């Protein structure tokens, strides 16, 4: 009976320690006064022309919402929606 009690106390202590570690904060961040605003120069005008809609985008710069992978194939029509199925 003492073994069960010892194990239950150890498990209770471990659960309490993990809950405190997960919920514990680092405390308030130290606040420092803002740096004095130095006399800054206005940003220079861009020298290169901004890309326009007529210029094609580089292949590596596609938006993430245009990449769709279903069953390991890009832009493939899903044959089924079972996530455990390995067959396309």
PDB file of N, CA and C in Angstrom:
ATOM      1  N   UNK A   1       0.812  -1.187   0.000  1.00  0.00           N
ATOM      2  CA  UNK A   1       0.000   0.000   0.000  1.00  0.00           C
ATOM      3  C   UNK A   1       0.859   1.255   0.000  1.00  0.00           C
ATOM      4  N   UNK A   2       2.010   1.193   0.636  1.00  0.00           N
ATOM      5  CA  UNK A   2       2.859   2.380   0.693  1.00  0.00           C
ATOM      6  C   UNK A   2       3.473   2.681  -0.677  1.00  0.00           C
ATOM      7  N   UNK A   3       3.657   1.660  -1.496  1.00  0.00           N
ATOM      8  CA  UNK A   3       4.201   1.879  -2.834  1.00  0.00           C
ATOM      9  C   UNK A   3       3.215   2.676  -3.680  1.00  0.00           C
ATOM     10  N   UNK A   4       1.948   2.329  -3.611  1.00  0.00           N
ATOM     11  CA  UNK A   4       0.935   3.072  -4.366  1.00  0.00           C
ATOM     12  C   UNK A   4       0.854   4.510  -3.881  1.00  0.00           C
ATOM     13  N   UNK A   5       0.941   4.690  -2.588  1.00  0.00           N
ATOM     14  CA  UNK A   5       0.870   6.045  -2.030  1.00  0.00           C
ATOM     15  C   UNK A   5       2.088   6.866  -2.466  1.00  0.00           C
ATOM     16  N   UNK A   6       3.256   6.260  -2.453  1.00  0.00           N
ATOM     17  CA  UNK A   6       4.475   6.955  -2.863  1.00  0.00           C
ATOM     18  C   UNK A   6       4.408   7.340  -4.336  1.00  0.00           C
ATOM     19  N   UNK A   7       3.974   6.407  -5.163  1.00  0.00           N
ATOM     20  CA  UNK A   7       3.873   6.686  -6.598  1.00  0.00           C
ATOM     21  C   UNK A   7       2.840   7.766  -6.860  1.00  0.00           C
ATOM     22  N   UNK A   8       1.714   7.720  -6.148  1.00  0.00           N
ATOM     23  CA  UNK A   8       0.690   8.746  -6.357  1.00  0.00           C
ATOM     24  C   UNK A   8       1.178  10.116  -5.908  1.00  0.00           C
ATOM     25  N   UNK A   9       1.952  10.182  -4.832  1.00  0.00           N
ATOM     26  CA  UNK A   9       2.513  11.469  -4.394  1.00  0.00           C
ATOM     27  C   UNK A   9       3.532  12.005  -5.402  1.00  0.00           C
ATOM     28  N   UNK A  10       4.348  11.120  -5.940  1.00  0.00           N
ATOM     29  CA  UNK A  10       5.336  11.545  -6.940  1.00  0.00           C
ATOM     30  C   UNK A  10       4.628  12.047  -8.192  1.00  0.00           C
ATOM     31  N   UNK A  11       3.607  11.332  -8.648  1.00  0.00           N
ATOM     32  CA  UNK A  11       2.869  11.763  -9.834  1.00  0.00           C
ATOM     33  C   UNK A  11       2.139  13.078  -9.592  1.00  0.00           C
ATOM     34  N   UNK A  12       1.566  13.239  -8.403  1.00  0.00           N
ATOM     35  CA  UNK A  12       0.893  14.498  -8.083  1.00  0.00           C
ATOM     36  C   UNK A  12       1.890  15.650  -8.076  1.00  0.00           C
ATOM     37  N   UNK A  13       3.066  15.416  -7.520  1.00  0.00           N
ATOM     38  CA  UNK A  13       4.094  16.455  -7.510  1.00  0.00           C
ATOM     39  C   UNK A  13       4.544  16.795  -8.928  1.00  0.00           C
ATOM     40  N   UNK A  14       4.722  15.783  -9.769  1.00  0.00           N
ATOM     41  CA  UNK A  14       5.141  16.033 -11.149  1.00  0.00           C
ATOM     42  C   UNK A  14       4.074  16.791 -11.926  1.00  0.00           C
ATOM     43  N   UNK A  15       2.805  16.451 -11.711  1.00  0.00           N
ATOM     44  CA  UNK A  15       1.728  17.168 -12.395  1.00  0.00           C
ATOM     45  C   UNK A  15       1.663  18.616 -11.933  1.00  0.00           C
ATOM     46  N   UNK A  16       1.838  18.843 -10.639  1.00  0.00           N
ATOM     47  CA  UNK A  16       1.828  20.203 -10.118  1.00  0.00           C
ATOM     48  C   UNK A  16       3.011  21.000 -10.661  1.00  0.00           C
ATOM     49  N   UNK A  17       4.184  20.377 -10.709  1.00  0.00           N
ATOM     50  CA  UNK A  17       5.364  21.070 -11.222  1.00  0.00           C
ATOM     51  C   UNK A  17       5.207  21.400 -12.700  1.00  0.00           C
ATOM     52  N   UNK A  18       4.645  20.476 -13.479  1.00  0.00           N
ATOM     53  CA  UNK A  18       4.472  20.756 -14.908  1.00  0.00           C
ATOM     54  C   UNK A  18       3.416  21.826 -15.131  1.00  0.00           C
ATOM     55  N   UNK A  19       2.370  21.851 -14.308  1.00  0.00           N
ATOM     56  CA  UNK A  19       1.347  22.893 -14.442  1.00  0.00           C
ATOM     57  C   UNK A  19       1.926  24.257 -14.092  1.00  0.00           C
ATOM     58  N   UNK A  20       2.741  24.311 -13.061  1.00  0.00           N
ATOM     59  CA  UNK A  20       3.355  25.589 -12.688  1.00  0.00           C
ATOM     60  C   UNK A  20       4.368  26.044 -13.733  1.00  0.00           C
ATOM     61  N   UNK A  21       5.079  25.110 -14.327  1.00  0.00           N
ATOM     62  CA  UNK A  21       6.054  25.477 -15.351  1.00  0.00           C
ATOM     63  C   UNK A  21       5.357  25.968 -16.611  1.00  0.00           C
ATOM     64  N   UNK A  22       4.223  25.383 -16.941  1.00  0.00           N
ATOM     65  CA  UNK A  22       3.505  25.778 -18.151  1.00  0.00           C
ATOM     66  C   UNK A  22       2.805  27.111 -17.967  1.00  0.00           C
ATOM     67  N   UNK A  23       2.299  27.375 -16.786  1.00  0.00           N
ATOM     68  CA  UNK A  23       1.530  28.592 -16.551  1.00  0.00           C
ATOM     69  C   UNK A  23       2.377  29.726 -16.014  1.00  0.00           C
ATOM     70  N   UNK A  24       3.587  29.457 -15.633  1.00  0.00           N
ATOM     71  CA  UNK A  24       4.429  30.492 -15.043  1.00  0.00           C
ATOM     72  C   UNK A  24       4.892  31.480 -16.087  1.00  0.00           C
ATOM     73  N   UNK A  25       4.947  32.734 -15.710  1.00  0.00           N
ATOM     74  CA  UNK A  25       5.410  33.765 -16.628  1.00  0.00           C
ATOM     75  C   UNK A  25       6.816  34.192 -16.264  1.00  0.00           C
ATOM     76  N   UNK A  26       7.387  35.006 -17.093  1.00  0.00           N
ATOM     77  CA  UNK A  26       8.725  35.501 -16.820  1.00  0.00           C
ATOM     78  C   UNK A  26       8.674  36.804 -16.054  1.00  0.00           C
ATOM     79  N   UNK A  27       7.495  37.286 -15.797  1.00  0.00           N
ATOM     80  CA  UNK A  27       7.368  38.543 -15.074  1.00  0.00           C
ATOM     81  C   UNK A  27       7.286  39.700 -16.048  1.00  0.00           C
ATOM     82  N   UNK A  28       7.011  40.886 -15.528  1.00  0.00           N
ATOM     83  CA  UNK A  28       6.909  42.035 -16.423  1.00  0.00           C
ATOM     84  C   UNK A  28       8.274  42.392 -17.008  1.00  0.00           C
ATOM     85  N   UNK A  29       8.247  42.787 -18.240  1.00  0.00           N
ATOM     86  CA  UNK A  29       9.480  43.170 -18.913  1.00  0.00           C
ATOM     87  C   UNK A  29       9.943  44.518 -18.375  1.00  0.00           C
ATOM     88  N   UNK A  30      11.240  44.692 -18.194  1.00  0.00           N
ATOM     89  CA  UNK A  30      11.725  45.976 -17.708  1.00  0.00           C
ATOM     90  C   UNK A  30      11.481  47.058 -18.758  1.00  0.00           C
ATOM     91  N   UNK A  31      10.948  48.149 -18.295  1.00  0.00           N
ATOM     92  CA  UNK A  31      10.675  49.242 -19.225  1.00  0.00           C
ATOM     93  C   UNK A  31      11.842  50.203 -19.215  1.00  0.00           C
ATOM     94  N   UNK A  32      12.262  50.557 -20.389  1.00  0.00           N
ATOM     95  CA  UNK A  32      13.349  51.516 -20.532  1.00  0.00           C
ATOM     96  C   UNK A  32      12.797  52.730 -21.252  1.00  0.00           C
ATOM     97  N   UNK A  33      13.321  53.894 -20.909  1.00  0.00           N
ATOM     98  CA  UNK A  33      12.827  55.086 -21.598  1.00  0.00           C
ATOM     99  C   UNK A  33      13.150  55.003 -23.086  1.00  0.00           C
ATOM    100  N   UNK A  34      12.285  55.544 -23.921  1.00  0.00           N
ATOM    101  CA  UNK A  34      12.552  55.494 -25.355  1.00  0.00           C
ATOM    102  C   UNK A  34      13.807  56.289 -25.692  1.00  0.00           C
ATOM    103  N   UNK A  35      14.493  55.812 -26.699  1.00  0.00           N
ATOM    104  CA  UNK A  35      15.713  56.493 -27.128  1.00  0.00           C
ATOM    105  C   UNK A  35      15.348  57.869 -27.666  1.00  0.00           C
ATOM    106  N   UNK A  36      16.185  58.852 -27.409  1.00  0.00           N
ATOM    107  CA  UNK A  36      15.881  60.187 -27.930  1.00  0.00           C
ATOM    108  C   UNK A  36      15.869  60.164 -29.455  1.00  0.00           C
ATOM    109  N   UNK A  37      14.908  60.861 -29.990  1.00  0.00           N
ATOM    110  CA  UNK A  37      14.773  60.903 -31.445  1.00  0.00           C
ATOM    111  C   UNK A  37      15.892  61.762 -32.018  1.00  0.00           C
ATOM    112  N   UNK A  38      16.793  61.121 -32.713  1.00  0.00           N
ATOM    113  CA  UNK A  38      17.888  61.849 -33.346  1.00  0.00           C
ATOM    114  C   UNK A  38      17.376  62.466 -34.639  1.00  0.00           C
ATOM    115  N   UNK A  39      18.072  63.459 -35.078  1.00  0.00           N
ATOM    116  CA  UNK A  39      17.690  64.103 -36.332  1.00  0.00           C
ATOM    117  C   UNK A  39      17.920  63.097 -37.453  1.00  0.00           C
ATOM    118  N   UNK A  40      16.850  62.573 -37.975  1.00  0.00           N
ATOM    119  CA  UNK A  40      16.962  61.577 -39.029  1.00  0.00           C
ATOM    120  C   UNK A  40      16.675  62.228 -40.367  1.00  0.00           C
ATOM    121  N   UNK A  41      17.331  61.704 -41.351  1.00  0.00           N
ATOM    122  CA  UNK A  41      17.114  62.200 -42.704  1.00  0.00           C
ATOM    123  C   UNK A  41      15.895  61.498 -43.278  1.00  0.00           C
ATOM    124  N   UNK A  42      15.143  62.176 -44.122  1.00  0.00           N
ATOM    125  CA  UNK A  42      14.020  61.488 -44.758  1.00  0.00           C
ATOM    126  C   UNK A  42      14.551  60.387 -45.670  1.00  0.00           C
ATOM    127  N   UNK A  43      13.808  59.324 -45.833  1.00  0.00           N
ATOM    128  CA  UNK A  43      14.286  58.238 -46.686  1.00  0.00           C
ATOM    129  C   UNK A  43      14.461  58.719 -48.122  1.00  0.00           C
ATOM    130  N   UNK A  44      15.535  58.253 -48.704  1.00  0.00           N
ATOM    131  CA  UNK A  44      15.837  58.644 -50.079  1.00  0.00           C
ATOM    132  C   UNK A  44      14.832  57.995 -51.025  1.00  0.00           C
ATOM    133  N   UNK A  45      14.614  58.639 -52.142  1.00  0.00           N
ATOM    134  CA  UNK A  45      13.699  58.105 -53.149  1.00  0.00           C
ATOM    135  C   UNK A  45      14.303  56.829 -53.723  1.00  0.00           C
ATOM    136  N   UNK A  46      13.495  55.836 -54.000  1.00  0.00           N
ATOM    137  CA  UNK A  46      14.047  54.599 -54.558  1.00  0.00           C
ATOM    138  C   UNK A  46      14.647  54.856 -55.936  1.00  0.00           C
ATOM    139  N   UNK A  47      15.812  54.280 -56.145  1.00  0.00           N
ATOM    140  CA  UNK A  47      16.489  54.487 -57.425  1.00  0.00           C
ATOM    141  C   UNK A  47      15.997  53.499 -58.474  1.00  0.00           C
ATOM    142  N   UNK A  48      15.662  52.297 -58.053  1.00  0.00           N
ATOM    143  CA  UNK A  48      15.188  51.303 -59.016  1.00  0.00           C
ATOM    144  C   UNK A  48      13.678  51.447 -59.166  1.00  0.00           C
ATOM    145  N   UNK A  49      13.218  51.150 -60.352  1.00  0.00           N
ATOM    146  CA  UNK A  49      11.781  51.241 -60.600  1.00  0.00           C
ATOM    147  C   UNK A  49      11.069  50.120 -59.850  1.00  0.00           C
ATOM    148  N   UNK A  50       9.940  50.436 -59.295  1.00  0.00           N
ATOM    149  CA  UNK A  50       9.160  49.433 -58.573  1.00  0.00           C
ATOM    150  C   UNK A  50       8.600  48.429 -59.575  1.00  0.00           C
ATOM    151  N   UNK A  51       8.522  47.159 -59.199  1.00  0.00           N
ATOM    152  CA  UNK A  51       7.977  46.171 -60.141  1.00  0.00           C
ATOM    153  C   UNK A  51       6.511  46.461 -60.439  1.00  0.00           C
ATOM    154  N   UNK A  52       6.165  46.322 -61.671  1.00  0.00           N
ATOM    155  CA  UNK A  52       4.793  46.584 -62.091  1.00  0.00           C
ATOM    156  C   UNK A  52       4.082  45.266 -62.346  1.00  0.00           C
ATOM    157  N   UNK A  53       2.819  45.348 -62.647  1.00  0.00           N
ATOM    158  CA  UNK A  53       2.037  44.140 -62.893  1.00  0.00           C
ATOM    159  C   UNK A  53       2.461  43.456 -64.188  1.00  0.00           C
ATOM    160  N   UNK A  54       3.085  44.195 -65.098  1.00  0.00           N
ATOM    161  CA  UNK A  54       3.485  43.610 -66.371  1.00  0.00           C
ATOM    162  C   UNK A  54       4.696  42.702 -66.214  1.00  0.00           C
ATOM    163  N   UNK A  55       5.494  42.917 -65.170  1.00  0.00           N
ATOM    164  CA  UNK A  55       6.674  42.093 -64.975  1.00  0.00           C
ATOM    165  C   UNK A  55       6.263  40.776 -64.314  1.00  0.00           C
ATOM    166  N   UNK A  56       6.742  39.648 -64.833  1.00  0.00           N
ATOM    167  CA  UNK A  56       6.378  38.368 -64.216  1.00  0.00           C
ATOM    168  C   UNK A  56       7.088  38.198 -62.876  1.00  0.00           C
ATOM    169  N   UNK A  57       6.426  37.537 -61.964  1.00  0.00           N
ATOM    170  CA  UNK A  57       7.019  37.280 -60.654  1.00  0.00           C
ATOM    171  C   UNK A  57       8.011  36.134 -60.776  1.00  0.00           C
ATOM    172  N   UNK A  58       9.019  36.174 -59.944  1.00  0.00           N
ATOM    173  CA  UNK A  58       9.989  35.087 -59.923  1.00  0.00           C
ATOM    174  C   UNK A  58       9.291  33.822 -59.418  1.00  0.00           C
ATOM    175  N   UNK A  59       9.701  32.648 -59.875  1.00  0.00           N
ATOM    176  CA  UNK A  59       9.020  31.413 -59.458  1.00  0.00           C
ATOM    177  C   UNK A  59       9.053  31.184 -57.950  1.00  0.00           C
ATOM    178  N   UNK A  60      10.069  31.668 -57.272  1.00  0.00           N
ATOM    179  CA  UNK A  60      10.170  31.447 -55.827  1.00  0.00           C
ATOM    180  C   UNK A  60       9.320  32.429 -55.037  1.00  0.00           C
ATOM    181  N   UNK A  61       8.668  33.372 -55.684  1.00  0.00           N
ATOM    182  CA  UNK A  61       7.915  34.391 -54.974  1.00  0.00           C
ATOM    183  C   UNK A  61       6.402  34.205 -55.117  1.00  0.00           C
ATOM    184  N   UNK A  62       5.955  32.981 -55.328  1.00  0.00           N
ATOM    185  CA  UNK A  62       4.523  32.745 -55.434  1.00  0.00           C
ATOM    186  C   UNK A  62       3.888  32.854 -54.059  1.00  0.00           C
ATOM    187  N   UNK A  63       2.676  33.341 -53.987  1.00  0.00           N
ATOM    188  CA  UNK A  63       1.991  33.364 -52.694  1.00  0.00           C
ATOM    189  C   UNK A  63       1.750  31.945 -52.196  1.00  0.00           C
ATOM    190  N   UNK A  64       1.730  31.777 -50.899  1.00  0.00           N
ATOM    191  CA  UNK A  64       1.584  30.450 -50.321  1.00  0.00           C
ATOM    192  C   UNK A  64       0.207  29.852 -50.601  1.00  0.00           C
ATOM    193  N   UNK A  65      -0.803  30.672 -50.858  1.00  0.00           N
ATOM    194  CA  UNK A  65      -2.128  30.114 -51.083  1.00  0.00           C
ATOM    195  C   UNK A  65      -2.278  29.521 -52.476  1.00  0.00           C
ATOM    196  N   UNK A  66      -1.255  29.592 -53.305  1.00  0.00           N
ATOM    197  CA  UNK A  66      -1.335  29.013 -54.638  1.00  0.00           C
ATOM    198  C   UNK A  66      -0.655  27.653 -54.717  1.00  0.00           C
ATOM    199  N   UNK A  67      -0.135  27.163 -53.626  1.00  0.00           N
ATOM    200  CA  UNK A  67       0.511  25.865 -53.619  1.00  0.00           C
ATOM    201  C   UNK A  67      -0.404  24.892 -52.900  1.00  0.00           C
ATOM    202  N   UNK A  68      -0.929  23.929 -53.635  1.00  0.00           N
ATOM    203  CA  UNK A  68      -1.867  22.972 -53.080  1.00  0.00           C
ATOM    204  C   UNK A  68      -1.337  21.570 -53.331  1.00  0.00           C
ATOM    205  N   UNK A  69      -1.146  20.834 -52.260  1.00  0.00           N
ATOM    206  CA  UNK A  69      -0.656  19.474 -52.382  1.00  0.00           C
ATOM    207  C   UNK A  69      -1.725  18.526 -51.856  1.00  0.00           C
ATOM    208  N   UNK A  70      -2.145  17.606 -52.684  1.00  0.00           N
ATOM    209  CA  UNK A  70      -3.086  16.565 -52.283  1.00  0.00           C
ATOM    210  C   UNK A  70      -2.416  15.231 -52.589  1.00  0.00           C
ATOM    211  N   UNK A  71      -2.258  14.397 -51.589  1.00  0.00           N
ATOM    212  CA  UNK A  71      -1.680  13.060 -51.728  1.00  0.00           C
ATOM    213  C   UNK A  71      -0.294  13.112 -52.362  1.00  0.00           C
ATOM    214  N   UNK A  72       0.482  14.139 -52.055  1.00  0.00           N
ATOM    215  CA  UNK A  72       1.843  14.227 -52.546  1.00  0.00           C
ATOM    216  C   UNK A  72       1.978  14.796 -53.937  1.00  0.00           C
ATOM    217  N   UNK A  73       0.885  15.110 -54.584  1.00  0.00           N
ATOM    218  CA  UNK A  73       0.942  15.657 -55.933  1.00  0.00           C
ATOM    219  C   UNK A  73       0.493  17.109 -55.909  1.00  0.00           C
ATOM    220  N   UNK A  74       1.157  17.929 -56.701  1.00  0.00           N
ATOM    221  CA  UNK A  74       0.768  19.334 -56.745  1.00  0.00           C
ATOM    222  C   UNK A  74      -0.346  19.512 -57.770  1.00  0.00           C
ATOM    223  N   UNK A  75      -1.377  20.243 -57.393  1.00  0.00           N
ATOM    224  CA  UNK A  75      -2.518  20.565 -58.237  1.00  0.00           C
ATOM    225  C   UNK A  75      -3.253  19.319 -58.715  1.00  0.00           C
ATOM    226  N   UNK A  76      -3.238  18.272 -57.942  1.00  0.00           N
ATOM    227  CA  UNK A  76      -3.954  17.065 -58.333  1.00  0.00           C
ATOM    228  C   UNK A  76      -5.351  17.084 -57.739  1.00  0.00           C
ATOM    229  N   UNK A  77      -6.277  16.534 -58.468  1.00  0.00           N
ATOM    230  CA  UNK A  77      -7.634  16.424 -57.944  1.00  0.00           C
ATOM    231  C   UNK A  77      -7.653  15.316 -56.899  1.00  0.00           C
ATOM    232  N   UNK A  78      -8.244  15.559 -55.750  1.00  0.00           N
ATOM    233  CA  UNK A  78      -8.254  14.510 -54.723  1.00  0.00           C
ATOM    234  C   UNK A  78      -9.170  13.364 -55.130  1.00  0.00           C
ATOM    235  N   UNK A  79      -8.662  12.154 -55.023  1.00  0.00           N
ATOM    236  CA  UNK A  79      -9.491  11.000 -55.337  1.00  0.00           C
ATOM    237  C   UNK A  79     -10.363  10.626 -54.154  1.00  0.00           C
ATOM    238  N   UNK A  80      -9.875  10.890 -52.945  1.00  0.00           N
ATOM    239  CA  UNK A  80     -10.690  10.729 -51.742  1.00  0.00           C
ATOM    240  C   UNK A  80     -10.119  11.662 -50.681  1.00  0.00           C
ATOM    241  N   UNK A  81     -10.878  11.886 -49.651  1.00  0.00           N
ATOM    242  CA  UNK A  81     -10.450  12.818 -48.622  1.00  0.00           C
ATOM    243  C   UNK A  81     -10.039  12.097 -47.346  1.00  0.00           C
ATOM    244  N   UNK A  82      -9.629  10.866 -47.468  1.00  0.00           N
ATOM    245  CA  UNK A  82      -9.154  10.107 -46.325  1.00  0.00           C
ATOM    246  C   UNK A  82      -7.698  10.489 -46.078  1.00  0.00           C
ATOM    247  N   UNK A  83      -7.380  11.117 -44.932  1.00  0.00           N
ATOM    248  CA  UNK A  83      -5.998  11.531 -44.698  1.00  0.00           C
ATOM    249  C   UNK A  83      -5.061  10.356 -44.471  1.00  0.00           C
ATOM    250  N   UNK A  84      -5.590   9.180 -44.155  1.00  0.00           N
ATOM    251  CA  UNK A  84      -4.743   8.019 -43.926  1.00  0.00           C
ATOM    252  C   UNK A  84      -4.461   7.247 -45.203  1.00  0.00           C
ATOM    253  N   UNK A  85      -5.114   7.614 -46.283  1.00  0.00           N
ATOM    254  CA  UNK A  85      -4.920   6.916 -47.545  1.00  0.00           C
ATOM    255  C   UNK A  85      -3.636   7.398 -48.196  1.00  0.00           C
ATOM    256  N   UNK A  86      -2.798   6.471 -48.602  1.00  0.00           N
ATOM    257  CA  UNK A  86      -1.563   6.843 -49.263  1.00  0.00           C
ATOM    258  C   UNK A  86      -1.677   6.799 -50.771  1.00  0.00           C
ATOM    259  N   UNK A  87      -2.753   6.237 -51.281  1.00  0.00           N
ATOM    260  CA  UNK A  87      -2.925   6.122 -52.724  1.00  0.00           C
ATOM    261  C   UNK A  87      -3.605   7.369 -53.269  1.00  0.00           C
ATOM    262  N   UNK A  88      -3.026   7.974 -54.293  1.00  0.00           N
ATOM    263  CA  UNK A  88      -3.666   9.176 -54.863  1.00  0.00           C
ATOM    264  C   UNK A  88      -4.864   8.886 -55.711  1.00  0.00           C
TER     265      UNK A  88
END
